[in-house]
Coordinates of C-alpha atoms in Angstrom, one line a residue:
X1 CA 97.5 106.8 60.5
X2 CA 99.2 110.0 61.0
X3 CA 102.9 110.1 60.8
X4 CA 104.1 113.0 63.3
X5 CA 104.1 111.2 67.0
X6 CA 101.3 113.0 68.5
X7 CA 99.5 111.2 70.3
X8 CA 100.1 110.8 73.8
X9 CA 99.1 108.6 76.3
X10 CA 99.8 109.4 80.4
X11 CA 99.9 106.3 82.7
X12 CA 100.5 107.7 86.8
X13 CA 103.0 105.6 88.4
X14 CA 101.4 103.4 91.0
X15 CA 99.1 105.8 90.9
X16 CA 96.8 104.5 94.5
X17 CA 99.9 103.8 96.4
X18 CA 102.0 106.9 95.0
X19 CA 99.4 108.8 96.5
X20 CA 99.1 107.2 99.6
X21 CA 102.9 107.4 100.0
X22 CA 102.9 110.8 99.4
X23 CA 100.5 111.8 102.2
X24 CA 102.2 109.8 104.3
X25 CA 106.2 110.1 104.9
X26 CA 106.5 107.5 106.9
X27 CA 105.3 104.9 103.8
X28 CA 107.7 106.3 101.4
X29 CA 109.9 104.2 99.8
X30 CA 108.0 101.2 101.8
X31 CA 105.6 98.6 100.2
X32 CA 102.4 99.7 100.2
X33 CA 99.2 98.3 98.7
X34 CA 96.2 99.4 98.6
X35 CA 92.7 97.5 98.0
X36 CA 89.6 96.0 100.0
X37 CA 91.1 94.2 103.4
X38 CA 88.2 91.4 103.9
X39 CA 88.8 88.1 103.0
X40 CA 87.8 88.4 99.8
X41 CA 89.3 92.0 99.2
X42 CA 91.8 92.3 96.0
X43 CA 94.4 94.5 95.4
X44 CA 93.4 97.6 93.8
X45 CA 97.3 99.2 93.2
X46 CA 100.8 98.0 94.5
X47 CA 103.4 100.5 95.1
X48 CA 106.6 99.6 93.6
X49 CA 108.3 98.5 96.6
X50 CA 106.0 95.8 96.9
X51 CA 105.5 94.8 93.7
X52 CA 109.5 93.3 94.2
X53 CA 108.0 90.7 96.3
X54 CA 105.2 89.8 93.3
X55 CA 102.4 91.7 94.1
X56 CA 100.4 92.8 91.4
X57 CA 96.5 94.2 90.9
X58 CA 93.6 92.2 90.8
X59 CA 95.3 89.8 92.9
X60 CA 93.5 88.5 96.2
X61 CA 94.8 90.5 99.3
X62 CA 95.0 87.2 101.0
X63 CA 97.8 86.0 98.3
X64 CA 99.2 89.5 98.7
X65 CA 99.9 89.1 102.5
X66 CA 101.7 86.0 102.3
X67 CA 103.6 87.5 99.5
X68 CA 104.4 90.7 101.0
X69 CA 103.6 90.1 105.0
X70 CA 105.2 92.8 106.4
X71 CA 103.6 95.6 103.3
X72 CA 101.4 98.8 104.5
X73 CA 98.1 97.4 103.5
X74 CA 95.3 100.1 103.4
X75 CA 91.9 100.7 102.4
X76 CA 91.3 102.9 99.0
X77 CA 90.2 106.4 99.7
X78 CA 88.0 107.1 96.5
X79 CA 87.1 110.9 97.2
X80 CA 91.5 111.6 97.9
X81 CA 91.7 110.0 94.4
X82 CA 89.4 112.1 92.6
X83 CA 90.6 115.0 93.3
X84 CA 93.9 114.3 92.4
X85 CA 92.6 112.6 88.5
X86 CA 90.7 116.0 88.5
X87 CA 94.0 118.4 88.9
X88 CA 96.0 115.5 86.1
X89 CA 93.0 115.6 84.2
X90 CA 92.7 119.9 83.9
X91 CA 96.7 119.8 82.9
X92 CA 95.8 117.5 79.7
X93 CA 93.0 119.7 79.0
X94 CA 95.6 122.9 79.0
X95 CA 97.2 120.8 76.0
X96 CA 94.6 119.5 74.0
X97 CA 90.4 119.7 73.5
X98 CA 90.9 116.1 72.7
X99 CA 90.8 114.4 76.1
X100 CA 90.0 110.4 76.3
X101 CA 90.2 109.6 79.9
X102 CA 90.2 105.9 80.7
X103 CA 90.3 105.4 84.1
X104 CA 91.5 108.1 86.9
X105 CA 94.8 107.9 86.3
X106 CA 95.0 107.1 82.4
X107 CA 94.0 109.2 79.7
X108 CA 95.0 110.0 75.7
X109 CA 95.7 113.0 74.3
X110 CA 95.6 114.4 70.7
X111 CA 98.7 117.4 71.2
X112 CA 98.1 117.9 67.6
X113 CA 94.4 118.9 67.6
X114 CA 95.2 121.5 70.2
X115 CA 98.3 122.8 69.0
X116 CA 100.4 121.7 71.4
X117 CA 102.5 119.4 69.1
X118 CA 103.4 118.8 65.2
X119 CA 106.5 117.4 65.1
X120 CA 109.2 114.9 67.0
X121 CA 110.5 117.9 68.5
X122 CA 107.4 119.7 70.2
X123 CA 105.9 116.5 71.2
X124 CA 108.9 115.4 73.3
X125 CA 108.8 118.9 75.1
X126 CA 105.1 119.1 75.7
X127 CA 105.5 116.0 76.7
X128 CA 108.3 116.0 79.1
X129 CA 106.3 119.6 80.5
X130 CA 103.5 118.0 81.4
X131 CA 105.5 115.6 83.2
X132 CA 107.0 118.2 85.4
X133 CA 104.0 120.1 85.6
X134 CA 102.2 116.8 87.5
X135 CA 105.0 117.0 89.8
X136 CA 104.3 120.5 90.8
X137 CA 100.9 120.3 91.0
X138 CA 100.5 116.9 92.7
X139 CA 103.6 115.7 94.3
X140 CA 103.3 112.4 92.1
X141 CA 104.5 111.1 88.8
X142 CA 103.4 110.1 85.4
X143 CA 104.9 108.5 82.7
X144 CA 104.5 109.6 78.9
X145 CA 104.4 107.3 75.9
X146 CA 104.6 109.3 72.5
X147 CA 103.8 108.3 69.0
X148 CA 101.8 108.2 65.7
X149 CA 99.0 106.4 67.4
X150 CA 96.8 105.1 70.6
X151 CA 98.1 101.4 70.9
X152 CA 101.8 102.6 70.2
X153 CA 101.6 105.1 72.2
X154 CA 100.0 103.2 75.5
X155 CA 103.0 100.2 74.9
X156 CA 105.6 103.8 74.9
X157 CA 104.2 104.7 78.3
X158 CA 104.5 101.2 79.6
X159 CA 108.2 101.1 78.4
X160 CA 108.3 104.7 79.6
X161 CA 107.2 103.4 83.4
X162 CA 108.1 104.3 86.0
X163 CA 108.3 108.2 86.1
X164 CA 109.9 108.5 82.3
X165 CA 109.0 109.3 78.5
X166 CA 109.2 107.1 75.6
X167 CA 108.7 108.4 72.1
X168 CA 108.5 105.6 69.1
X169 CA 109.8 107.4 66.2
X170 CA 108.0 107.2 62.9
X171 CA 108.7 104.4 60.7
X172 CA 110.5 102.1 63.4
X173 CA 106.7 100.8 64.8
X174 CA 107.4 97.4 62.9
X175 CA 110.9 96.8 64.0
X176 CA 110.1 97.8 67.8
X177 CA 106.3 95.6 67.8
X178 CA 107.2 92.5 66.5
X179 CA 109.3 91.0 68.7
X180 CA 107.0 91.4 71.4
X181 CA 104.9 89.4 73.0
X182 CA 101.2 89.0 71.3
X183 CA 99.7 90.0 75.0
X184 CA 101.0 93.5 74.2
X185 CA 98.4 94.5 71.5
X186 CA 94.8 95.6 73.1
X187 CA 92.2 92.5 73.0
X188 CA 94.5 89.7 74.0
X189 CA 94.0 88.7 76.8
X190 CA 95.2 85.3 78.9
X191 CA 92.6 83.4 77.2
X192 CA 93.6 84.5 73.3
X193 CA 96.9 84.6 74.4
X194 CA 97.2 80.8 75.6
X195 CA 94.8 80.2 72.0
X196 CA 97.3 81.6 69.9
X197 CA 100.3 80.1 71.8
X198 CA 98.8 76.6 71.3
X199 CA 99.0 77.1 67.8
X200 CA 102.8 78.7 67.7
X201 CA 101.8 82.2 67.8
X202 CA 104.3 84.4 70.8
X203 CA 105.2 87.0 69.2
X204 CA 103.3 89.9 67.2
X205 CA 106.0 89.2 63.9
X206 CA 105.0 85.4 64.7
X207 CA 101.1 86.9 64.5
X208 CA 101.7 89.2 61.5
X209 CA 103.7 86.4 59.5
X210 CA 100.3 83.9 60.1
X211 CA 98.3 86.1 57.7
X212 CA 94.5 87.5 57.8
X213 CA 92.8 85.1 56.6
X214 CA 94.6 82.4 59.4
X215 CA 93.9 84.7 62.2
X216 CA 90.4 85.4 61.0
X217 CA 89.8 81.3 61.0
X218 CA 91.4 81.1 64.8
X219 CA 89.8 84.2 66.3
X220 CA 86.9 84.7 64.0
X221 CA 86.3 87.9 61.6
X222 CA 86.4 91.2 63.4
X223 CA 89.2 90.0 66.2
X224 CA 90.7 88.5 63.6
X225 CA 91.0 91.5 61.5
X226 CA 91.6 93.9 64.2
X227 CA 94.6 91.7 65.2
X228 CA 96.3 91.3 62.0
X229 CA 95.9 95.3 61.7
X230 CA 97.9 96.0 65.2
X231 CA 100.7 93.1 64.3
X232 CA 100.9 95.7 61.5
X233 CA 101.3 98.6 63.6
X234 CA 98.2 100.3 62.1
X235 CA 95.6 101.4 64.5
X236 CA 92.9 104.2 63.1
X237 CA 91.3 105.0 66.6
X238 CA 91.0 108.8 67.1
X239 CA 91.4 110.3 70.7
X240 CA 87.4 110.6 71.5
X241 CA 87.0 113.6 73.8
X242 CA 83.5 112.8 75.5
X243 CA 82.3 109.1 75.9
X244 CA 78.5 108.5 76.4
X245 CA 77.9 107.2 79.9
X246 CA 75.8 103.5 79.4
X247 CA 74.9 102.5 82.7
X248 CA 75.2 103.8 86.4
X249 CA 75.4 101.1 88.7
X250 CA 76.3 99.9 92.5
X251 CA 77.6 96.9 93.9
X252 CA 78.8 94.8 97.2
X253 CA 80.7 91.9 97.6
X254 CA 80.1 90.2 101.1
X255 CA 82.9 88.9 103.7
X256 CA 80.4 86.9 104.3
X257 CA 77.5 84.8 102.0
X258 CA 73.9 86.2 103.1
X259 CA 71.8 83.3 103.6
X260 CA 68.5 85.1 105.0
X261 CA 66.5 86.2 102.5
X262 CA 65.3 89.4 104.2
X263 CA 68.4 90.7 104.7
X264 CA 68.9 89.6 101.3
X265 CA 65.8 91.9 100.3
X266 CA 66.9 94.8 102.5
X267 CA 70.4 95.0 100.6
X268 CA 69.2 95.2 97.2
X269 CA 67.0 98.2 98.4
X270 CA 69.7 99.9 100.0
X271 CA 71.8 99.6 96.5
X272 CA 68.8 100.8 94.8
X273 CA 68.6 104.0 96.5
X274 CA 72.7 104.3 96.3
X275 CA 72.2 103.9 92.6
X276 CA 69.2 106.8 92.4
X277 CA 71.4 109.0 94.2
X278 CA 74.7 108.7 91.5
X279 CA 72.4 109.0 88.7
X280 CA 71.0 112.2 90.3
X281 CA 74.2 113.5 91.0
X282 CA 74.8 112.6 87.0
X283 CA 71.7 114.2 86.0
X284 CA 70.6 111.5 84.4
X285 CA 67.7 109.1 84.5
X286 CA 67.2 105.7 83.2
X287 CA 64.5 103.0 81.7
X288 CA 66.0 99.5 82.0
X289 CA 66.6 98.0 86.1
X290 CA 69.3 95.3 86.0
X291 CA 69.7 92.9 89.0
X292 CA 73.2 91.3 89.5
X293 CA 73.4 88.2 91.8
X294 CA 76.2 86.0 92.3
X295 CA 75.7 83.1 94.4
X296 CA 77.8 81.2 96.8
X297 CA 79.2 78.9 93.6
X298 CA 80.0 81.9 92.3
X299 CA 77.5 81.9 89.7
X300 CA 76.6 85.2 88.3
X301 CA 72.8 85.9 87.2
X302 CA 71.0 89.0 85.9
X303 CA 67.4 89.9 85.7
X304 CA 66.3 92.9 84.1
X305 CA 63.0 94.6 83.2
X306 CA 62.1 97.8 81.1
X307 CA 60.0 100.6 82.1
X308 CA 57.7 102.8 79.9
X309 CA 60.1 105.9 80.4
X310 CA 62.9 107.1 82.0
X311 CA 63.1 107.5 85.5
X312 CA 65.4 108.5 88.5
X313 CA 62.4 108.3 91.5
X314 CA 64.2 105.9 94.2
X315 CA 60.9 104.0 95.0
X316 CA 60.3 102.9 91.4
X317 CA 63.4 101.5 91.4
X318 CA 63.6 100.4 94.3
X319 CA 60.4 98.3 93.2
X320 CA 61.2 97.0 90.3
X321 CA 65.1 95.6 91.7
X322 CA 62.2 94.0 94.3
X323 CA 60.8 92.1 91.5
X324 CA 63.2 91.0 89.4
X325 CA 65.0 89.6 93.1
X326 CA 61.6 87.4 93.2
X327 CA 63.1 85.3 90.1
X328 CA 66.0 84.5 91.3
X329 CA 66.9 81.7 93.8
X330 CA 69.3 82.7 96.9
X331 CA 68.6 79.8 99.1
X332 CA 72.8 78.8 98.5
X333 CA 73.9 82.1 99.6
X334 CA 74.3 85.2 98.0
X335 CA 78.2 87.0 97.7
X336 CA 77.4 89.8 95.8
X337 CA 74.7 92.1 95.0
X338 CA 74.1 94.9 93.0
X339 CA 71.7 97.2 91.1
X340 CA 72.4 98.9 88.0
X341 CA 70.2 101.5 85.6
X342 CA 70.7 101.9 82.2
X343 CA 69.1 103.2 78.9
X344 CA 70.2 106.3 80.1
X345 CA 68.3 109.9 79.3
X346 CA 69.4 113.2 80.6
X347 CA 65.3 113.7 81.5
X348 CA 62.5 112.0 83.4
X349 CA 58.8 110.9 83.2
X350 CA 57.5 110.3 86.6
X351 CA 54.6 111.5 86.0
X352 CA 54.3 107.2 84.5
X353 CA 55.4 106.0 87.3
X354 CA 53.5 107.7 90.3
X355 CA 51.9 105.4 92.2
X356 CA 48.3 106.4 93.7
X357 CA 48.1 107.8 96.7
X358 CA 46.3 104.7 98.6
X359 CA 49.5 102.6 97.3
X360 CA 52.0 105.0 98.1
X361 CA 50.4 105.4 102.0
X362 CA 50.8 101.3 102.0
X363 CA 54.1 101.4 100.9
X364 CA 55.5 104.1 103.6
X365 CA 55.6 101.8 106.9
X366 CA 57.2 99.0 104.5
X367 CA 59.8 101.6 103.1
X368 CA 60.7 102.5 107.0
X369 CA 61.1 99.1 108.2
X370 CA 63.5 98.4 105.5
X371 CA 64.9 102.0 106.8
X372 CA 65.0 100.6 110.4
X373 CA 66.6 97.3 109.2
X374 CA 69.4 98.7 107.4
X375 CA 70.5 100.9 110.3
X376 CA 70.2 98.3 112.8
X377 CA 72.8 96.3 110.3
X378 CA 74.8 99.2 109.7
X379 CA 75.3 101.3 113.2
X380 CA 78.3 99.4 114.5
X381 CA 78.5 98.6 118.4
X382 CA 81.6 100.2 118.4
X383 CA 83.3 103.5 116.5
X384 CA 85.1 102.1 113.6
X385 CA 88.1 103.6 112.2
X386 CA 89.2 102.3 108.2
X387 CA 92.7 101.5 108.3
X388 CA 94.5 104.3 105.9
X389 CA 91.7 107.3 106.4
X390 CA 92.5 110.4 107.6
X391 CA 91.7 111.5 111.8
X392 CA 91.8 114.6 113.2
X393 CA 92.9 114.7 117.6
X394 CA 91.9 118.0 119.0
X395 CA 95.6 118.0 120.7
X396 CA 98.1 115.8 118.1
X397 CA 96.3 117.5 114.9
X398 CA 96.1 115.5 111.5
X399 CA 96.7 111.9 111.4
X400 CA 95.9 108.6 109.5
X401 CA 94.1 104.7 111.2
X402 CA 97.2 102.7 111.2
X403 CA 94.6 100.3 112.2
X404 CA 91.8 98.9 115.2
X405 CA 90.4 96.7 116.8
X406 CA 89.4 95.4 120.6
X407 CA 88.2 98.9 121.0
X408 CA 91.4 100.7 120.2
X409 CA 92.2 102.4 117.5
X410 CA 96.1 103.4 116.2
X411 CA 97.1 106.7 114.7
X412 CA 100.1 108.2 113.2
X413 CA 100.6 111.9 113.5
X414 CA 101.9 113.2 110.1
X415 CA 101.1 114.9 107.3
X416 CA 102.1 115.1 103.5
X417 CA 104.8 118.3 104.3
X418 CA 106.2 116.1 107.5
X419 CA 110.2 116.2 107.6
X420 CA 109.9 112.8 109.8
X421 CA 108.0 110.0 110.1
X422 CA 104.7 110.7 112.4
X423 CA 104.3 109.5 116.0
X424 CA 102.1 107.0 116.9
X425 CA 99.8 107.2 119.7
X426 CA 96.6 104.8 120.9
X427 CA 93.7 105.5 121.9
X428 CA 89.8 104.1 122.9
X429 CA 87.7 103.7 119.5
X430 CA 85.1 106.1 121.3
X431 CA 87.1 108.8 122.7
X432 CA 86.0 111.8 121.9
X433 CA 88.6 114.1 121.0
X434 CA 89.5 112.1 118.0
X435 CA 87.5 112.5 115.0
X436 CA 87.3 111.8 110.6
X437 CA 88.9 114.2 108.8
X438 CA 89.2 115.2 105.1
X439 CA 92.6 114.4 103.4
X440 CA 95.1 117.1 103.2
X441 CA 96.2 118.2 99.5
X442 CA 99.9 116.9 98.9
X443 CA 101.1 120.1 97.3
X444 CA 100.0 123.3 98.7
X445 CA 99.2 125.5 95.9
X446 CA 98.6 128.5 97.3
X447 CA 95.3 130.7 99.1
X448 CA 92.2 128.6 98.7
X449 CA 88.6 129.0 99.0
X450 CA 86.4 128.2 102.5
X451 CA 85.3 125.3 100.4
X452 CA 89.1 124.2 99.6
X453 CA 89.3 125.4 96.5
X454 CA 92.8 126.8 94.7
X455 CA 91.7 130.4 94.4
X456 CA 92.1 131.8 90.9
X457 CA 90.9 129.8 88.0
X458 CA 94.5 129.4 86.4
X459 CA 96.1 128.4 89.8
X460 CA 96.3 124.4 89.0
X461 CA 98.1 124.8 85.4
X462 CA 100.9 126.8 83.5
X463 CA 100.7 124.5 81.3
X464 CA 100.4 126.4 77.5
X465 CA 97.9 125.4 75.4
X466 CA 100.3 125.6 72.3
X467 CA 104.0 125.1 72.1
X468 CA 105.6 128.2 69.7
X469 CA 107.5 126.7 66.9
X470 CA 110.2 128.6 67.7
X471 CA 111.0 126.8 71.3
X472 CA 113.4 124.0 71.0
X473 CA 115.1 122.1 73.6
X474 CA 115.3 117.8 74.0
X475 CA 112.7 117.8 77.0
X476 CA 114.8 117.2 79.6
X477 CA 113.5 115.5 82.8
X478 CA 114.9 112.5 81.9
X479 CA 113.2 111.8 78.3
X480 CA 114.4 108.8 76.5
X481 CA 113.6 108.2 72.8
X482 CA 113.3 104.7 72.1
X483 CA 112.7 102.8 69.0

């Protein structure tokens, strides 16, 4: 393990809500969460506000209501997300080559393989640049864990949270881990954790002072092994710039538990072609169909089946997801569905997979019924308006769905640069002056393109890809070193 604290590891703060708050003045400083709104919806982010009253992720949005009754609750808008991960994500890559996103709003960096760090020092100061550089760019916050590896330095950034930077000096790892709890290190989870708790294991000194050969006996060899390692503070892991994607898959989790087969069938096709159209947009192609089906006891099956060669034509698949549905019993009810493709190649083979032209003439009146089906289920009777998105009125201007229902639809008037809260106005679901609109950025950064792009190449980042060794300084925006 390298000694200098180099690695770095960038957490954004809330990062959903953060964002939501920031497009919206009137939510700031309120609790907001953010996450699916049916019945069986969960929490995708909390801001901090409501995480006061106990709200966390991955909990139900029904516990989250009664927690937090009186919260913002809104629907996640993936696309608004994206682009801001895409504007954090060219920052890190102004520091480093060495780039290991792992989710949109978390991500490693190696400063030392791109010169942007060596020492205490110049990490610190990339570090606490970066920082303010997200701010400028994006109108949010990050925080920043520092040190000599990837699990330190993801335990710094959670010390670091929210909106600061942490730096574990070299050779205090030891002293700062072990009094922890073992659910800090990576790999223990609830379950592992209650395991070793039942056996007088809390802490990671408690874990390190059981031995190898103890841990290896309660968790088996390799998590055994690994464990000991991180009570140790050692953790070898490089920062791995490009990660191979597996699988591409699609899934939906009903309100409601399909009972009729049909509409059963017609689902799984519709996923199928959503799944063809992501690995097109990937480039990509694939030989193994999976299935995913969990019923109404929430038990989960899979089916899958091979094909000679890769593939990314939308009837094959949808075929073969028709198959492998014929195995599997949905009389009970059906609460999730989804289709997946993997065995992934960057090419195709159709030419295996064409069906003759007698069986492809057959399969076109069946492939528009299913086309009729799904938009008779999916045109609504009514104009419906996601609580959260973005509207546009041809006389109030931009505006977000504060929510709808009995044909009326509520909007606030306000965008990220509003001084003051929005006003709210109501209008009929139908009328037609209001309108979807795309999401305004948070921070204007200057001319842009008729597609919306920041013009100029550079415009996003002044972020240096290398630190001189002759700048010095202790960071500033609030950096804290702690051991």
């Amino acid at each position: 393990m390298r000694n200098a604290p180099t690695i770095l590891h960038l957490d954004m703060d809330a990062f959903f809500a953060s964002a939501e708050q920031a497009s919206k003045p009137s939510l700031r400083g309120k609790a907001v969460v953010v996450g699916g709104l049916g019945p069986r919806g969960v929490v995708a982010t909390a801001s901090y506000e409501a995480r006061v009253f106990g709200v966390h992720s991955a909990m139900p949005m029904a516990q989250a209501r009664r927690l937090a009754p009186n919260a913002a609750y809104l629907v996640p808008r993936g696309g608004f997300y994206r682009t801001i991960s895409e504007q954090v994500m060219r920052l890190l890559h102004g520091l480093s080559p060495l780039v290991e996103p792992l989710s949109l709003d978390e991500a490693f960096v190696d400063l030392e393989a791109g010169g942007a760090a060596w020492d205490e020092e110049s990490a610190r100061l990339a570090g606490s640049r970066l920082r303010t550089e997200i701010r400028a760019v994006t109108g949010l916050t990050g925080s920043v864990g520092l040190a000599a590896s990837k699990m330190l330095a993801k335990i710094a950034s959670e010390q670091a949270k929210p909106d600061g930077l942490v730096l574990i000096d070299p050779g205090t790892e030891r002293a700062m881990l072990g009094p922890m709890s073992v659910r800090t290190l990576p790999g223990v989870g609830p379950a592992t954790g209650d395991h070793l708790r039942r056996v007088g294991i809390s802490t990671v000194d408690e874990l390190a002072e059981a031995g190898e050969d103890e841990l290896v006996r309660l968790l088996g060899k390799a998590h055994g092994h690994a464990l000991y390692a991180m009570a140790l503070a050692r953790d070898e892991r490089p920062v791995v710039a490009e990660r191979e994607t597996k699988s591409v898959s699609v899934e939906d989790t009903y309100d409601v538990d399909i009972h009729d087969r049909g509409r059963v069938g017609t689902e799984v096709q519709r996923l199928a072609d959503r799944c063809v159209r992501r690995l097109r947009e990937a480039g990509l192609s694939g030989r193994t169909i999976v299935l995913k089906v969990r019923r109404y006891d929430f038990s989960t099956l899979t089916r899958s089946e091979t094909l000679r060669g890769p593939t990314d034509d939308p009837a094959v698949v949808r075929e073969a997801a028709a198959r492998l549905l014929e195995s599997v019993d949905t009389t009970g009810g059906v609460r999730l569905l989804g289709v997946g493709v993997s065995g992934l190649a960057d090419y195709t083979q159709e030419d295996l997979f064409a069906q003759a032209a007698g069986e492809l003439a057959a399969l076109e009146p069946v492939e528009e019924a299913q086309r009729e089906a799904v938009e008779a289920l999916e045109v609504p009777v009514e104009r419906r308006w996601t609580t959260g998105h973005d509207v546009r009125h041809a006389d109030f201007g931009h505006g977000w769905v504060q929510g709808s229902g009995l044909g009326r639809v509520t909007v606030r008037f306000e965008t990220p640069d509003s001084e003051q809260p929005g006003r709210v106005r109501t209008f009929r679901t139908d009328d037609p002056a209001l309108e979807p609109a795309d999401p305004l950025p948070l921070v204007d950064l200057g001319p842009r393109r008729p597609d919306g792009a920041v013009e100029g190449p550079d415009q996003v980042s002044s972020v240096p890809a290398s630190l001189p060794k002759s700048w010095s300084g202790n960071g500033g925006g609030g950096a804290t070193s702690r051991p």
